[in-house]
Short mmCIF file of C-alpha atoms in Angstrom, two decimals:
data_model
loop_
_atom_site.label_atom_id
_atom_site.label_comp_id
_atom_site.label_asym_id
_atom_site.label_seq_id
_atom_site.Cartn_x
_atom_site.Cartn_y
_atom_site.Cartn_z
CA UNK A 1 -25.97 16.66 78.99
CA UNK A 2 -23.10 16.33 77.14
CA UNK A 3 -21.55 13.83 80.22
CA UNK A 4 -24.52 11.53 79.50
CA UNK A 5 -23.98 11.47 75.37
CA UNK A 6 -20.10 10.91 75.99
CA UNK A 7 -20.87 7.98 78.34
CA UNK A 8 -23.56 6.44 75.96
CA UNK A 9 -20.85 6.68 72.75
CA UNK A 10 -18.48 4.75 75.11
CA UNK A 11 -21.10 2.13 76.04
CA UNK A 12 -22.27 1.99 72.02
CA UNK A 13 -18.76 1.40 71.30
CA UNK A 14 -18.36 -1.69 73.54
CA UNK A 15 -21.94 -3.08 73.02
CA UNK A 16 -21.19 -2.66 68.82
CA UNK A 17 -18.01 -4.84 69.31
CA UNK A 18 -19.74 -7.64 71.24
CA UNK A 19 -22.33 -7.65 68.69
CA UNK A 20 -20.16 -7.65 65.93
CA UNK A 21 -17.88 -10.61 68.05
CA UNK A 22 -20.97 -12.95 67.81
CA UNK A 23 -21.53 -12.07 64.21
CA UNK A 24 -18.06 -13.12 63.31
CA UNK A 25 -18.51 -16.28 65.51
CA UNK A 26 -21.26 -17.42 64.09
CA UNK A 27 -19.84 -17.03 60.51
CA UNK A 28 -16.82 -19.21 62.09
CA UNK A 29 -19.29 -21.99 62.80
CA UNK A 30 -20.77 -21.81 59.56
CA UNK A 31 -17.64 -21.32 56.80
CA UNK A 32 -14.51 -21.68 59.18
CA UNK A 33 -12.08 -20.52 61.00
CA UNK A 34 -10.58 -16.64 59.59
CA UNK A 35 -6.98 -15.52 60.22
CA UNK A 36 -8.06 -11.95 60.40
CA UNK A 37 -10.86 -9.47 60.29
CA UNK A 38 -11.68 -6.17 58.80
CA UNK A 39 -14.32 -3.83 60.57
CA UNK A 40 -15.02 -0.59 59.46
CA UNK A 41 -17.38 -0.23 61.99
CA UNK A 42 -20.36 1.95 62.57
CA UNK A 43 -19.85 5.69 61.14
CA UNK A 44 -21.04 8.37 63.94
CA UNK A 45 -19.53 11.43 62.51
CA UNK A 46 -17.92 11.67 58.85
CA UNK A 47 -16.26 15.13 57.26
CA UNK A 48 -14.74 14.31 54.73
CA UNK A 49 -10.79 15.82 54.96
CA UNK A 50 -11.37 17.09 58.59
CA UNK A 51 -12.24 14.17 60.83
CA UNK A 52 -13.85 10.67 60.47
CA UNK A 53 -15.50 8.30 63.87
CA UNK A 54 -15.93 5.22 63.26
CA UNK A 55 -17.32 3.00 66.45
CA UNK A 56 -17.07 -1.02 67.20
CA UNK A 57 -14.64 -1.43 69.71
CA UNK A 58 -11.72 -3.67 68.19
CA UNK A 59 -10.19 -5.06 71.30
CA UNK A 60 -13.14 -6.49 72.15
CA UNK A 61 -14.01 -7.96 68.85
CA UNK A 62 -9.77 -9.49 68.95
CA UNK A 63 -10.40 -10.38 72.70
CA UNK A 64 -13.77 -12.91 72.12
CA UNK A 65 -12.29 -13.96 69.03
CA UNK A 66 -9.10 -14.85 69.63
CA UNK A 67 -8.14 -13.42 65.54
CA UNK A 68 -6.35 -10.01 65.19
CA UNK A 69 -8.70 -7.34 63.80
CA UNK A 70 -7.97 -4.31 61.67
CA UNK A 71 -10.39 -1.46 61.92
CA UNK A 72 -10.35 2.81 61.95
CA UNK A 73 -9.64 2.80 58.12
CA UNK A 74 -10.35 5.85 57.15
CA UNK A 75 -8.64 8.05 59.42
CA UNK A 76 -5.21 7.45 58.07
CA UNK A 77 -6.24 8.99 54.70
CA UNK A 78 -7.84 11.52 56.05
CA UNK A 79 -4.64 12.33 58.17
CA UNK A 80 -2.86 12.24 54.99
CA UNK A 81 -4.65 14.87 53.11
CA UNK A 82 -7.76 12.93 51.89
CA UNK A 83 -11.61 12.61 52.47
CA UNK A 84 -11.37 9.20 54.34
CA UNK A 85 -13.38 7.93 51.40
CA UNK A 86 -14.69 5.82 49.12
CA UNK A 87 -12.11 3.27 49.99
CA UNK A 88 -13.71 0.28 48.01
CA UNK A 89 -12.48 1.97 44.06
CA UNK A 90 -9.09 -0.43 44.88
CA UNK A 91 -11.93 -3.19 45.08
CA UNK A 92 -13.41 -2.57 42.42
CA UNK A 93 -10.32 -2.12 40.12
CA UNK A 94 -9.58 -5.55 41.24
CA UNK A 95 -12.99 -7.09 40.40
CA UNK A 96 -13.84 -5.18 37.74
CA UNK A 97 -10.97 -3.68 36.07
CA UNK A 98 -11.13 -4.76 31.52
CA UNK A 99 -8.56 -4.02 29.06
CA UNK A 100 -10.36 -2.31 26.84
CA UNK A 101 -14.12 -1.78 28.26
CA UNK A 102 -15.02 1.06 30.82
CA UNK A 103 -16.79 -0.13 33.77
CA UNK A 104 -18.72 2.18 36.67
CA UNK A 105 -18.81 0.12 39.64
CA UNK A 106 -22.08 1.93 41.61
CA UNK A 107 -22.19 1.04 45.12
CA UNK A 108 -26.11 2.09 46.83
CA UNK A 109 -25.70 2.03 50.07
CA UNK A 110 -27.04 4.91 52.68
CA UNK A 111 -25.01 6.81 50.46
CA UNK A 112 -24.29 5.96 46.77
CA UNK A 113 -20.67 6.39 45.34
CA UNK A 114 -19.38 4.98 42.12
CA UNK A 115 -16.16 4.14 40.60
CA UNK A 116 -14.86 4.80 37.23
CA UNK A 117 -12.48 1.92 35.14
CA UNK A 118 -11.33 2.98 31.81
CA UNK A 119 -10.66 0.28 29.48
CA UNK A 120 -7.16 -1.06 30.48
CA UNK A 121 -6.36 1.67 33.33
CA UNK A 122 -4.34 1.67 36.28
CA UNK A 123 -5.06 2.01 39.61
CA UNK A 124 -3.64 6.05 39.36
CA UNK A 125 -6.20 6.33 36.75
CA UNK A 126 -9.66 5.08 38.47
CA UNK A 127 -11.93 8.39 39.61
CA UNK A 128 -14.18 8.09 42.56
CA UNK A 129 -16.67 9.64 44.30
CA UNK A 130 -19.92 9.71 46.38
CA UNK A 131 -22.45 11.07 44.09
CA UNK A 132 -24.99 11.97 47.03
CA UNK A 133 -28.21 10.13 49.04
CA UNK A 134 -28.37 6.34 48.25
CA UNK A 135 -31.14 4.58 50.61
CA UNK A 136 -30.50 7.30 53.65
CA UNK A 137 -33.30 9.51 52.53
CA UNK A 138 -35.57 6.46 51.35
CA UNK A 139 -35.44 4.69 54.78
CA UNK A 140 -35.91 8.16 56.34
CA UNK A 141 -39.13 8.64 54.60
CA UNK A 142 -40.32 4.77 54.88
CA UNK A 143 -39.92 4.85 58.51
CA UNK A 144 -41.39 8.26 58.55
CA UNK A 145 -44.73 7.79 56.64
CA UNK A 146 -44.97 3.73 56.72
CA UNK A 147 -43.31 2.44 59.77
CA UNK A 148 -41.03 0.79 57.51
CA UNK A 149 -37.07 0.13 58.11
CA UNK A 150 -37.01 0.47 54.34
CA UNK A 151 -39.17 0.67 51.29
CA UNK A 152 -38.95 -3.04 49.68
CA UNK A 153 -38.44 -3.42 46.45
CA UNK A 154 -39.40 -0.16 45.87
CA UNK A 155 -42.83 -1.02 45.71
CA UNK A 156 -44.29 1.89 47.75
CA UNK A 157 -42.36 4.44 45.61
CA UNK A 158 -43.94 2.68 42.46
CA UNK A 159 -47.53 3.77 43.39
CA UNK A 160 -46.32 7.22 43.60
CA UNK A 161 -45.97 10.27 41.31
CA UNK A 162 -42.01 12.26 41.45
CA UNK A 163 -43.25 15.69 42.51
CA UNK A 164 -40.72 17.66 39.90
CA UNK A 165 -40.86 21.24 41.34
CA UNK A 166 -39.44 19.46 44.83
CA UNK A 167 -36.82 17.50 43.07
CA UNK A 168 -35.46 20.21 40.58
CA UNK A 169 -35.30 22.15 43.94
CA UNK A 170 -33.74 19.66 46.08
CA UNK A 171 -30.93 18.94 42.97
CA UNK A 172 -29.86 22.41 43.35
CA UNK A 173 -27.86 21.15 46.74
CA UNK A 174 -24.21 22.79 46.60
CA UNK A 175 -23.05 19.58 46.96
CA UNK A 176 -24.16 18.08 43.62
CA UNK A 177 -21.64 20.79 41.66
CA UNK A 178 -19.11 20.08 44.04
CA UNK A 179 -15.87 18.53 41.96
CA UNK A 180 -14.84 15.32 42.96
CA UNK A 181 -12.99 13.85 44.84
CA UNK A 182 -15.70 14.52 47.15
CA UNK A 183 -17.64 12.29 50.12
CA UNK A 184 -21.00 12.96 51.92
CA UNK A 185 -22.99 11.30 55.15
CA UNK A 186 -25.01 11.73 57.56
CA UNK A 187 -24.05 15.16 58.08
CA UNK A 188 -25.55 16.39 54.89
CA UNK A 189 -28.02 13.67 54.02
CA UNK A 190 -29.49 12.24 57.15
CA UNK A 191 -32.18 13.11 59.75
CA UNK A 192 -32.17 17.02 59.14
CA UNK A 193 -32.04 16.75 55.72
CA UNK A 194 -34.46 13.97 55.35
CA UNK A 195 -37.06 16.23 57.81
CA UNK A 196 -36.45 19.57 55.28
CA UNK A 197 -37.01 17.19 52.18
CA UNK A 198 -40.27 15.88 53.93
CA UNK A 199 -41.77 19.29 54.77
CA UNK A 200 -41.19 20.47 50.91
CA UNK A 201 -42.99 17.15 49.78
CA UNK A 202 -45.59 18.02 51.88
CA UNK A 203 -45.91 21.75 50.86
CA UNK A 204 -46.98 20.22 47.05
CA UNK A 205 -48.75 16.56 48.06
CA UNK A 206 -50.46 14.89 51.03
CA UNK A 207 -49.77 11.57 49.83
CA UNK A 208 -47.06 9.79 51.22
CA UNK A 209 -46.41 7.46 48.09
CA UNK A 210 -45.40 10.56 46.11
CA UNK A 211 -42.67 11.56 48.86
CA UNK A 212 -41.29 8.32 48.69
CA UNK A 213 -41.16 8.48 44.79
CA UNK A 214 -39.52 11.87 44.63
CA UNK A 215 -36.71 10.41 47.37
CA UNK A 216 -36.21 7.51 45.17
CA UNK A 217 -36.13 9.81 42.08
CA UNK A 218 -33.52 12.30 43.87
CA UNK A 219 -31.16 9.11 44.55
CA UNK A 220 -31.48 8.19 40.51
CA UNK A 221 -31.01 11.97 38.97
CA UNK A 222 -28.09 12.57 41.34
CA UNK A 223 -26.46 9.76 40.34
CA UNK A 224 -27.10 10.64 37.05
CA UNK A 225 -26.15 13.74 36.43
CA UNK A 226 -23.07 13.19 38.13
CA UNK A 227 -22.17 10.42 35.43
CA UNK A 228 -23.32 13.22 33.14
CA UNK A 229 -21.49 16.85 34.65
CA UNK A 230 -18.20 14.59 36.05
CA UNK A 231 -17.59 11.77 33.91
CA UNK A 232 -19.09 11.17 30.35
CA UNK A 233 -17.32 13.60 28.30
CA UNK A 234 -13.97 12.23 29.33
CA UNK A 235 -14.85 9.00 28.35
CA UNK A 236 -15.63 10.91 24.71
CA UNK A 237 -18.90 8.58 23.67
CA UNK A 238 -17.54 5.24 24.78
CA UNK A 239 -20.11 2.65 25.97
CA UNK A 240 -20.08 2.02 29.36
CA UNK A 241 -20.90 -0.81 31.82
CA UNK A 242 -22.19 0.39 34.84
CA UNK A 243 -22.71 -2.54 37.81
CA UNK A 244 -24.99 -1.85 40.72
CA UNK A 245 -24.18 -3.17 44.27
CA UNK A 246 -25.41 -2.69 47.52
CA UNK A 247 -28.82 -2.63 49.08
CA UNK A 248 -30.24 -0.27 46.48
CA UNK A 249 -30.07 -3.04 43.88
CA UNK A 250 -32.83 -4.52 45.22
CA UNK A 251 -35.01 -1.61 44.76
CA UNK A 252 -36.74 -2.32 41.35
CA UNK A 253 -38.00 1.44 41.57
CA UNK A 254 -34.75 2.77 42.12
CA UNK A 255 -33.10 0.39 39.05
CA UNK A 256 -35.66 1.55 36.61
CA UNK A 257 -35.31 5.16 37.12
CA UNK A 258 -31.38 5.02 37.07
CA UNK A 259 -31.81 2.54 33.50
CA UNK A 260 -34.22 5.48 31.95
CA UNK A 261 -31.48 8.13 32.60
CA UNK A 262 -28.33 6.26 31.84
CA UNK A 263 -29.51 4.06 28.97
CA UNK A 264 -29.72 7.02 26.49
CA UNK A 265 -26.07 7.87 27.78
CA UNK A 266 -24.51 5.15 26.41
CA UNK A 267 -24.70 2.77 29.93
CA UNK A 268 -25.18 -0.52 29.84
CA UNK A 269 -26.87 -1.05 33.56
CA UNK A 270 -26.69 -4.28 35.32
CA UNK A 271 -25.98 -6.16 39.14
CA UNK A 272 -22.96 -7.14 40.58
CA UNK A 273 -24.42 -10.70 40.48
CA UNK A 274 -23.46 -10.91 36.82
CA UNK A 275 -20.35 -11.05 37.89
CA UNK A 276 -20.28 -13.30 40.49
CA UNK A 277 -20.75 -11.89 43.93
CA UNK A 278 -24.10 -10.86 45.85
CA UNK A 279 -25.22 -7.06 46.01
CA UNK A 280 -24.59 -6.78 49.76
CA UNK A 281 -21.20 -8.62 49.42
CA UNK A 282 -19.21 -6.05 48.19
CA UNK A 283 -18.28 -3.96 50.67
CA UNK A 284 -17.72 -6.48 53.20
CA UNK A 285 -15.31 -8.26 50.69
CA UNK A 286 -13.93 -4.48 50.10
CA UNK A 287 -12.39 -4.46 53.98
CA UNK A 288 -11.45 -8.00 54.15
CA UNK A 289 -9.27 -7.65 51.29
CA UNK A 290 -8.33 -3.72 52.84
CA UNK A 291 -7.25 -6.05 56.22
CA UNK A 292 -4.89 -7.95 54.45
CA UNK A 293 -3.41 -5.51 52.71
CA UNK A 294 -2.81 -3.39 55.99
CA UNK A 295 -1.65 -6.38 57.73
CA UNK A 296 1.10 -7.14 54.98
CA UNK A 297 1.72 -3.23 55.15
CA UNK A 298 0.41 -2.39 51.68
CA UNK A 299 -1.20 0.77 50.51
CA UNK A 300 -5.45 0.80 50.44
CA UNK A 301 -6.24 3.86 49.62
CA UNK A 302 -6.20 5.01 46.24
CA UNK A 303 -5.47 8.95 45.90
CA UNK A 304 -7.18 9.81 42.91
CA UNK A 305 -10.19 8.72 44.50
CA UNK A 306 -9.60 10.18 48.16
CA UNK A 307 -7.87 13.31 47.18
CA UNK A 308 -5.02 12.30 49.78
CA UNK A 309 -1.17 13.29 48.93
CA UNK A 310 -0.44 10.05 48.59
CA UNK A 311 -0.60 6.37 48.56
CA UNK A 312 -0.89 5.16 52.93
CA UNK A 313 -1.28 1.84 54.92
CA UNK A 314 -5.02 2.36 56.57
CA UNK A 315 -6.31 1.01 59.70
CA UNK A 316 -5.01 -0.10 63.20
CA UNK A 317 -4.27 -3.37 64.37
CA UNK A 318 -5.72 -4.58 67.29
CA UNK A 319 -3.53 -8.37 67.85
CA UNK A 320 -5.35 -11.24 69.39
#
């Protein structure tokens, strides 16, 4: 009933805030004592301009800490006209940002989303946007098929074959043509969709490998040909470094594909390591450096990224 879903979100919410309170003290233990934390939090429900929930009760994260916390970031953007995300493109101006090189910051997580840095640009000029799937449809189908929380490596999708009639279909998803700005989740990419995109592997192969390849290969072209329908001619020919973060840097499947399509495009692929920081960093680093900016009442969101009307201080603070 809809009683007994209510009450379980409320008990997730709490339970996700003590589990994210021993998380924070056992980094304290380990690296030191922290003035403040940022915690997104777990996404439950994300449409992009309508409404956003994000869950990991602050108050009791602030309350078995003893440290203020900021969290609900993306709600405030949303509020002010935008899609609630990607918020990291201020991040990775920061980190990334050259004065006279374009970088693509590409971020793989459940869902993938890059960020565009023109040689020299300002923080109005950055473009950002989720491009589509990132791991969410690979982890689908590797728990699905192989018991698997997540195909490692990529090394089950490398003993398979990318059925092409499934992924020229699948590409033809309204939301690949949709302009930025523009965000996606769950609600178009995750259980329902991963179940359709199963049943149409299975209407041209029986083996699971190839399923797996052609979810891997969907992540790669939609990246791709976003880069390609969105972004390339405005950069008119100029070569482009394009740094992968996030758990789909460690699929070596995944890497190759998106190297074979963006190579000939002038991209220069390569990790975020190169640059000093670890692929799964990124985004944690990302709302840490959102906190403080909140805290000092500064601007996080960058509009040109979000589609809001304008530049807003994100998050709530929960004090200590």
């Amino acid at each position: 009933t809809s009683a007994c879903a209510t009450k379980t979100l409320s008990a997730l919410n709490f339970q996700l805030g003590e589990l994210y309170a021993r998380a924070v003290v056992r980094a304290v233990k380990r690296y030191g004592p922290v003035e403040l934390i940022g915690c997104h939090g777990q996404t439950v429900y994300h449409e992009g301009g309508v409404h956003t929930l994000q869950i990991g009760e602050p108050a009791v994260l602030a309350q078995r800490t003893g440290v203020p916390v900021v969290s609900n970031f993306r709600a405030r953007d949303i509020a002010a006209g935008g899609q609630g995300a990607p918020l990291v493109p201020y991040v990775d101006y920061l980190l990334f940002r050259h004065p006279t090189h374009t970088r693509i910051a590409l971020n793989i997580g459940g869902i993938a989303n890059i960020t565009i840095i023109p040689g020299g640009a300002a923080p109005e000029q950055i473009v950002a946007f989720d491009t589509g799937p990132g791991n969410m449809v690979i982890d689908a189908l590797a728990q699905e098929l192989f018991g698997k929380a997540f195909d490692r490596s990529g090394a089950l999708a490398a003993r398979g074959a990318v059925l092409t009639q499934v992924l020229e279909r699948m590409l033809k998803d309204a939301y690949f043509n949709r302009k930025p700005p523009r965000a996606a989740g769950r609600e178009q990419y995750g259980r329902e969709y991963s179940a359709r995109f199963l049943k149409e592997c299975s209407r041209h192969s029986r083996n699971p490998e190839d399923a797996l390849a052609t979810a891997t290969a969907l992540t790669a072209e939609s990246i791709a040909e976003s880069y390609a329908q969105f972004v390339r001619a405005k950069l008119k020919g100029a070569p482009v470094d394009y740094i992968v973060s996030g758990g789909g840097a460690r699929n070596a499947t995944l890497m190759a594909m998106l190297t074979r399509r963006l190579q000939p495009m002038g991209c220069r692929v390569t990790q975020i390591e190169t640059f000093g920081m670890p692929a799964e960093a990124k985004e944690a680093a990302a709302f840490a450096l959102l906190a403080w900016m909140t805290w000092h009442r500064l601007p996080g969101n960058i509009p040109a990224a979000t589609g809001a009307r304008r530049p807003v201080i994100l998050g709530q603070v929960t004090f200590a």
